[in-house]
Tab-separated table of C-alpha atoms in Angstrom:
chain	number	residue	atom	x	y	z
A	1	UNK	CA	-3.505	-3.533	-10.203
A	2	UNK	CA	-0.451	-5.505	-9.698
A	3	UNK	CA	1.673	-3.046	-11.906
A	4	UNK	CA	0.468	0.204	-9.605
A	5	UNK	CA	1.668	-2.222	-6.436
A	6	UNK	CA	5.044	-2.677	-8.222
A	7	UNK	CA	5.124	1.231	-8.419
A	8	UNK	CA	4.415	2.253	-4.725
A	9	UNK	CA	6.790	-1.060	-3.859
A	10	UNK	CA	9.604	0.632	-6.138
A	11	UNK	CA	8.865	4.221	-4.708
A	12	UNK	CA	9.166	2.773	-1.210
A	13	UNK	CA	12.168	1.311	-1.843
A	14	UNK	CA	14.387	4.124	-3.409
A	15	UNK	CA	12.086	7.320	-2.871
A	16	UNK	CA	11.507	7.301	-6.560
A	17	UNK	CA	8.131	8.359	-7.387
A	18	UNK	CA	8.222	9.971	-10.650
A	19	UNK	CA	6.792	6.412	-12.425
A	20	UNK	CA	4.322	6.077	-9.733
A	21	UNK	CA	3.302	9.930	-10.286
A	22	UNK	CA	3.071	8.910	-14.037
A	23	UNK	CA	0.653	6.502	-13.718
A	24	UNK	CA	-1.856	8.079	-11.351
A	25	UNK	CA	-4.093	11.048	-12.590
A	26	UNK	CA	-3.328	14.493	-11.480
A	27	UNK	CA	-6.768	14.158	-8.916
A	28	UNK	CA	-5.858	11.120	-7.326
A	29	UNK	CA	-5.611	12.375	-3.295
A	30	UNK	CA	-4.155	9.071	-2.177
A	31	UNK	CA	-2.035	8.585	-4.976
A	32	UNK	CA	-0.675	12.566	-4.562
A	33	UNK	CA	-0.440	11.717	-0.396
A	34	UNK	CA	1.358	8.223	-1.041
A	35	UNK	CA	4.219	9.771	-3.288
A	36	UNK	CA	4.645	12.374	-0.831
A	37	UNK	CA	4.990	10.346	1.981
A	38	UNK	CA	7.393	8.102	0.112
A	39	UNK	CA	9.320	11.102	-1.106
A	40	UNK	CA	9.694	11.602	2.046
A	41	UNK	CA	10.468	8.351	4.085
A	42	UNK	CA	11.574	5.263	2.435
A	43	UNK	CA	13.633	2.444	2.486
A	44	UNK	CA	17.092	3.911	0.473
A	45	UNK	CA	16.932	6.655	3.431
A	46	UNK	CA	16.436	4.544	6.235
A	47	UNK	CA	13.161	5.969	7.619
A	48	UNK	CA	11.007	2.687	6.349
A	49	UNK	CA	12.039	-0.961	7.260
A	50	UNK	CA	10.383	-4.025	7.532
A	51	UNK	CA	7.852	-5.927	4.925
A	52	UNK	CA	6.812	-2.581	3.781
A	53	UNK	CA	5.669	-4.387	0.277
A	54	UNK	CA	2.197	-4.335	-1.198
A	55	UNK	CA	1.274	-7.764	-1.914
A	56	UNK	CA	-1.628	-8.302	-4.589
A	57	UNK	CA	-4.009	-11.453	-3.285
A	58	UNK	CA	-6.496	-11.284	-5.680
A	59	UNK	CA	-8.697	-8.570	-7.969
A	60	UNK	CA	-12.085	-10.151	-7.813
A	61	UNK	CA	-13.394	-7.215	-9.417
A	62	UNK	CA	-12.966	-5.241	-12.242
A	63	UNK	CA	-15.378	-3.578	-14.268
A	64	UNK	CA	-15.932	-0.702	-17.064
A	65	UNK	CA	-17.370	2.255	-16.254
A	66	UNK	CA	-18.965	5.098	-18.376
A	67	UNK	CA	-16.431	5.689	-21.195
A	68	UNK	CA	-12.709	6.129	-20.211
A	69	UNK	CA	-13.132	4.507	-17.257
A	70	UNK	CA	-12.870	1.294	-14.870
A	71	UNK	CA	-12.887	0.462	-11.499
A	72	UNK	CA	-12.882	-2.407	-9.396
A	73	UNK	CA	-11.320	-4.194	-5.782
A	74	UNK	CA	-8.016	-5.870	-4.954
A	75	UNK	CA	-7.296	-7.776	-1.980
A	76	UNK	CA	-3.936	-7.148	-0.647
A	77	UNK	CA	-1.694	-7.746	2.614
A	78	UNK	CA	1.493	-5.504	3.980
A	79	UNK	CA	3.859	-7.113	6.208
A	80	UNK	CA	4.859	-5.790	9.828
A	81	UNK	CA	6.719	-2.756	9.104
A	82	UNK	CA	8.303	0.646	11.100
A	83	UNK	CA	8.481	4.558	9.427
A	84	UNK	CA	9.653	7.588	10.393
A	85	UNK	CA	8.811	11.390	9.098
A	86	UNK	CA	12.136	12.240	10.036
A	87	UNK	CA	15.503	11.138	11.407
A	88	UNK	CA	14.934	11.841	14.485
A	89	UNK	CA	10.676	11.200	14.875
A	90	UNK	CA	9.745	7.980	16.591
A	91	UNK	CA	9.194	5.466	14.788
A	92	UNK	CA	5.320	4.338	13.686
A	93	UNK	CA	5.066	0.737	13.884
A	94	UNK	CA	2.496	-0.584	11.778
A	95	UNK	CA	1.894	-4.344	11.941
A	96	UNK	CA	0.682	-7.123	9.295
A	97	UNK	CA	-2.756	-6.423	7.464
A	98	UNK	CA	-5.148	-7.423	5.178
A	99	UNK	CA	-6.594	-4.530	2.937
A	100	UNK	CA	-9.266	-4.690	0.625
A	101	UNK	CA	-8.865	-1.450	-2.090
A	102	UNK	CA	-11.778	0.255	-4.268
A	103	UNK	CA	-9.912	1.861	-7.350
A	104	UNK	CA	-10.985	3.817	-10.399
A	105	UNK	CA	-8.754	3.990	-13.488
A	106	UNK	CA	-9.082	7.038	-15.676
A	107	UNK	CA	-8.078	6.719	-19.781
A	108	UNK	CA	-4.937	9.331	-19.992
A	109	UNK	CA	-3.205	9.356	-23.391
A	110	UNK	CA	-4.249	5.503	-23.949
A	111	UNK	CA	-3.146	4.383	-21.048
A	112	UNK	CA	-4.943	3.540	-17.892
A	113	UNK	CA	-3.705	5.500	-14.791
A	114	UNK	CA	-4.748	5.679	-11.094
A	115	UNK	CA	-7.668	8.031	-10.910
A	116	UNK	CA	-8.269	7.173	-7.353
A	117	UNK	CA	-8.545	4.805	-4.778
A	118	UNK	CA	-9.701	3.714	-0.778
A	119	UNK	CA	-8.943	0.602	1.225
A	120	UNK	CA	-10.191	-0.475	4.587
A	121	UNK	CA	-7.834	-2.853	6.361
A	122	UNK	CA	-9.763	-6.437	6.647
């Protein structure tokens, strides 16, 4: 879990998401929205600022499912942070949290990738 945070941290930072696209499965809706969003608005183009960061607290859970797959949760918090669609949207200030995330991991190629995940802020 901590490696897919330092993906969407990198991607928010430069707009970079083809390691973060990588690493998630082709069905993964959040993972498909996130990298779109990010393509979009990030830090190296000025429409996110602040303590965007994903900050892994703890993974209390992680289990195997059927074959080729896992799942489990991750605690995380996001600092007080402001984006923008465009140049010249308002900006969307979003402040501290606390998330908890449900995840699934998928086997691709021998390597575990994103297969999909929720989180409800705490």
């Amino acid at each position: 879990m901590r490696y897919y945070s330092d993906l969407l941290n990198y991607a928010a930072d430069t707009g970079d998401t083809v390691a973060l696209v990588k690493a998630s499965s082709a069905v993964c809706e959040s993972c498909k929205a996130y990298a779109d969003f990010i393509a979009k608005s990030n830090a190296a183009n000025g429409l996110l600022s602040g303590d965007y960061h994903e900050h892994v607290v703890d993974v209390p859970q992680l289990n195997r499912g059927k074959p080729g797959f896992a799942g489990g949760s991750a605690n995380l918090t996001v600092g007080a942070y402001t984006s923008k669609e465009t140049k010249t949207d308002s900006p969307l200030v979003s402040k501290a949290a606390k998330y908890s995330r449900k995840f699934a991991l998928a086997d691709q190629g021998g390597n575990w990738v994103m297969y999909e995940w929720k989180q409800t802020e705490q």
